[in-house]
PDB file of C-alpha atoms in Angstrom:
ATOM      1  CA  MET A 134       2.752   1.134  18.062  1.00 51.00           C
ATOM      2  CA  LYS A 135       0.503   0.372  15.232  1.00 67.00           C
ATOM      3  CA  ASN A 136       1.167  -2.352  12.584  1.00 85.00           C
ATOM      4  CA  ARG A 137       2.948  -0.883   9.717  1.00 92.00           C
ATOM      5  CA  LEU A 138       3.932  -2.396   6.295  1.00 95.00           C
ATOM      6  CA  PRO A 139       7.216  -1.019   5.047  1.00 97.00           C
ATOM      7  CA  VAL A 140       7.607  -1.438   1.340  1.00 97.00           C
ATOM      8  CA  GLU A 141      10.888  -0.294  -0.415  1.00 97.00           C
ATOM      9  CA  ASN A 142      11.615  -0.583  -4.240  1.00 97.00           C
ATOM     10  CA  ALA A 143      15.011  -1.898  -4.313  1.00 96.00           C
ATOM     11  CA  GLY A 144      14.981  -2.393  -8.165  1.00 95.00           C
ATOM     12  CA  ASP A 145      15.846  -0.246 -10.984  1.00 96.00           C
ATOM     13  CA  THR A 146      12.335   0.296 -12.379  1.00 96.00           C
ATOM     14  CA  ASP A 147       9.154   1.918 -11.174  1.00 97.00           C
ATOM     15  CA  VAL A 148       6.800  -0.475  -9.211  1.00 97.00           C
ATOM     16  CA  CYS A 149       3.140  -0.033  -8.629  1.00 98.00           C
ATOM     17  CA  LEU A 150       1.969  -0.473  -4.778  1.00 98.00           C
ATOM     18  CA  PHE A 151      -1.601  -1.363  -5.196  1.00 97.00           C
ATOM     19  CA  ILE A 152      -3.896  -1.363  -2.208  1.00 96.00           C
ATOM     20  CA  GLU A 153      -7.196  -3.381  -2.209  1.00 93.00           C
ATOM     21  CA  PRO A 154     -10.133  -3.306  -2.100  1.00 90.00           C
ATOM     22  CA  TYR A 155     -10.360   0.283  -3.355  1.00 89.00           C
ATOM     23  CA  GLY A 156      -7.613  -0.433  -5.963  1.00 93.00           C
ATOM     24  CA  GLU A 157      -5.406   2.607  -5.052  1.00 96.00           C
ATOM     25  CA  ASP A 158      -2.242   2.781  -6.784  1.00 98.00           C
ATOM     26  CA  PHE A 159       1.000   4.474  -5.371  1.00 98.00           C
ATOM     27  CA  TRP A 160       3.915   4.359  -7.874  1.00 98.00           C
ATOM     28  CA  MET A 161       7.524   3.848  -6.333  1.00 98.00           C
ATOM     29  CA  LYS A 162      10.601   5.014  -8.133  1.00 98.00           C
ATOM     30  CA  PRO A 163      13.776   3.040  -7.556  1.00 97.00           C
ATOM     31  CA  ALA A 164      15.036   3.555  -3.966  1.00 97.00           C
ATOM     32  CA  ASP A 165      11.496   4.804  -2.671  1.00 98.00           C
ATOM     33  CA  ALA A 166      10.370   3.670   0.522  1.00 98.00           C
ATOM     34  CA  PHE A 167       6.716   3.885   1.618  1.00 98.00           C
ATOM     35  CA  GLU A 168       4.683   2.521   4.487  1.00 97.00           C
ATOM     36  CA  VAL A 169       1.159   1.303   4.616  1.00 97.00           C
ATOM     37  CA  VAL A 170      -0.372   2.595   7.899  1.00 95.00           C
ATOM     38  CA  PRO A 171      -3.603   1.213   9.109  1.00 93.00           C
ATOM     39  CA  MET A 172      -5.880   3.629  11.085  1.00 90.00           C
ATOM     40  CA  GLY A 173      -7.490   3.016  14.176  1.00 79.00           C
ATOM     41  CA  ASP A 174      -6.414   0.430  16.861  1.00 80.00           C
ATOM     42  CA  ALA A 175      -7.473  -2.904  15.034  1.00 79.00           C
ATOM     43  CA  ASN A 176      -4.922  -5.771  15.116  1.00 86.00           C
ATOM     44  CA  VAL A 177      -4.019  -5.793  11.403  1.00 90.00           C
ATOM     45  CA  GLN A 178      -2.598  -8.604   9.190  1.00 91.00           C
ATOM     46  CA  PHE A 179      -1.166  -7.726   5.929  1.00 93.00           C
ATOM     47  CA  SER A 180      -1.594  -9.944   2.890  1.00 92.00           C
ATOM     48  CA  VAL A 181       1.030  -9.227   0.015  1.00 95.00           C
ATOM     49  CA  VAL A 182       1.114 -10.484  -3.417  1.00 96.00           C
ATOM     50  CA  ILE A 183       4.124  -9.673  -5.725  1.00 96.00           C
ATOM     51  CA  ALA A 184       4.235  -9.796  -9.549  1.00 96.00           C
ATOM     52  CA  THR A 185       6.583  -8.193 -11.985  1.00 95.00           C
ATOM     53  CA  GLY A 186       6.315  -4.250 -11.434  1.00 95.00           C
ATOM     54  CA  LEU A 187       3.281  -4.734  -8.961  1.00 97.00           C
ATOM     55  CA  ILE A 188       2.866  -5.192  -5.319  1.00 97.00           C
ATOM     56  CA  THR A 189      -0.823  -5.791  -4.093  1.00 97.00           C
ATOM     57  CA  VAL A 190      -1.544  -5.340  -0.527  1.00 96.00           C
ATOM     58  CA  TRP A 191      -4.781  -6.309   1.457  1.00 95.00           C
ATOM     59  CA  LEU A 192      -5.306  -5.396   5.156  1.00 93.00           C
ATOM     60  CA  TYR A 193      -7.290  -7.806   7.430  1.00 92.00           C
ATOM     61  CA  GLU A 194      -8.529  -7.074  10.922  1.00 87.00           C
ATOM     62  CA  ASP A 195      -7.529  -9.739  13.338  1.00 81.00           C
ATOM     63  CA  GLY A 196      -6.119 -11.854  10.324  1.00 73.00           C
ATOM     64  CA  ASP A 197      -9.873 -12.568   9.259  1.00 80.00           C
ATOM     65  CA  PRO A 198     -10.055 -12.713   5.468  1.00 79.00           C
ATOM     66  CA  TYR A 199     -13.752 -11.655   5.666  1.00 84.00           C
ATOM     67  CA  ASN A 200     -13.028  -8.576   7.662  1.00 87.00           C
ATOM     68  CA  MET A 201     -11.034  -6.053   5.592  1.00 87.00           C
ATOM     69  CA  LEU A 202      -9.666  -3.006   7.021  1.00 83.00           C
ATOM     70  CA  LEU A 203     -10.695  -0.282   4.804  1.00 85.00           C
ATOM     71  CA  ASP A 204      -9.084   2.869   6.544  1.00 91.00           C
ATOM     72  CA  TYR A 205      -5.489   3.082   5.900  1.00 94.00           C
ATOM     73  CA  GLU A 206      -2.795   5.760   4.722  1.00 96.00           C
ATOM     74  CA  VAL A 207       0.292   5.322   2.554  1.00 98.00           C
ATOM     75  CA  VAL A 208       3.283   7.541   3.615  1.00 98.00           C
ATOM     76  CA  ASP A 209       6.668   8.165   2.324  1.00 97.00           C
ATOM     77  CA  ALA A 210       9.983   7.901   4.111  1.00 95.00           C
ATOM     78  CA  ASN A 211       9.293  11.413   5.608  1.00 96.00           C
ATOM     79  CA  GLY A 212       5.930  10.461   6.931  1.00 95.00           C
ATOM     80  CA  LYS A 213       4.075  12.559   4.325  1.00 97.00           C
ATOM     81  CA  LYS A 214       0.826  11.088   3.377  1.00 98.00           C
ATOM     82  CA  LEU A 215       0.522  10.116  -0.288  1.00 98.00           C
ATOM     83  CA  GLU A 216      -2.555  10.412  -2.624  1.00 97.00           C
ATOM     84  CA  CYS A 217      -3.873   7.766  -4.915  1.00 97.00           C
ATOM     85  CA  GLY A 218      -1.984   8.069  -8.000  1.00 97.00           C
ATOM     86  CA  HIS A 219       1.222   9.281  -6.609  1.00 97.00           C
ATOM     87  CA  GLN A 220       3.900   9.430  -9.350  1.00 96.00           C
ATOM     88  CA  ARG A 221       1.611   7.426 -11.745  1.00 96.00           C
ATOM     89  CA  PRO A 222       3.213   7.181 -14.994  1.00 93.00           C
ATOM     90  CA  GLY A 223       1.420   8.504 -17.986  1.00 86.00           C
ATOM     91  CA  ASP A 224       1.404   5.140 -19.810  1.00 64.00           C
ATOM     92  CA  SER A 225       0.376   2.925 -16.843  1.00 55.00           C
ATOM     93  CA  GLY A 226      -2.634   1.657 -18.758  1.00 55.00           C
ATOM     94  CA  GLY A 227      -5.240   2.485 -16.164  1.00 53.00           C
ATOM     95  CA  ILE A 228      -3.788   0.565 -13.308  1.00 54.00           C
TER      96      ILE A 228
END
């Protein structure tokens, strides 16, 4: 099975899941659960940075910070692929 990064919003406000290096945003409402799924067969290491209302994820092949994995999907709890901007609030300030 591929490496997957499950992410869940256990809070009571929306949270932005931000995937680098493309800067794609996926907004999580309270109780939402998403997974970041790398494509291909690479050995992936995830780097996660958390700030108020924001979770930023980087994917590295073989843990090498100079070898970013650029092909991934974000899926919801039902396995449905989500598009960049999923549930983006109207006043997100361009995140």
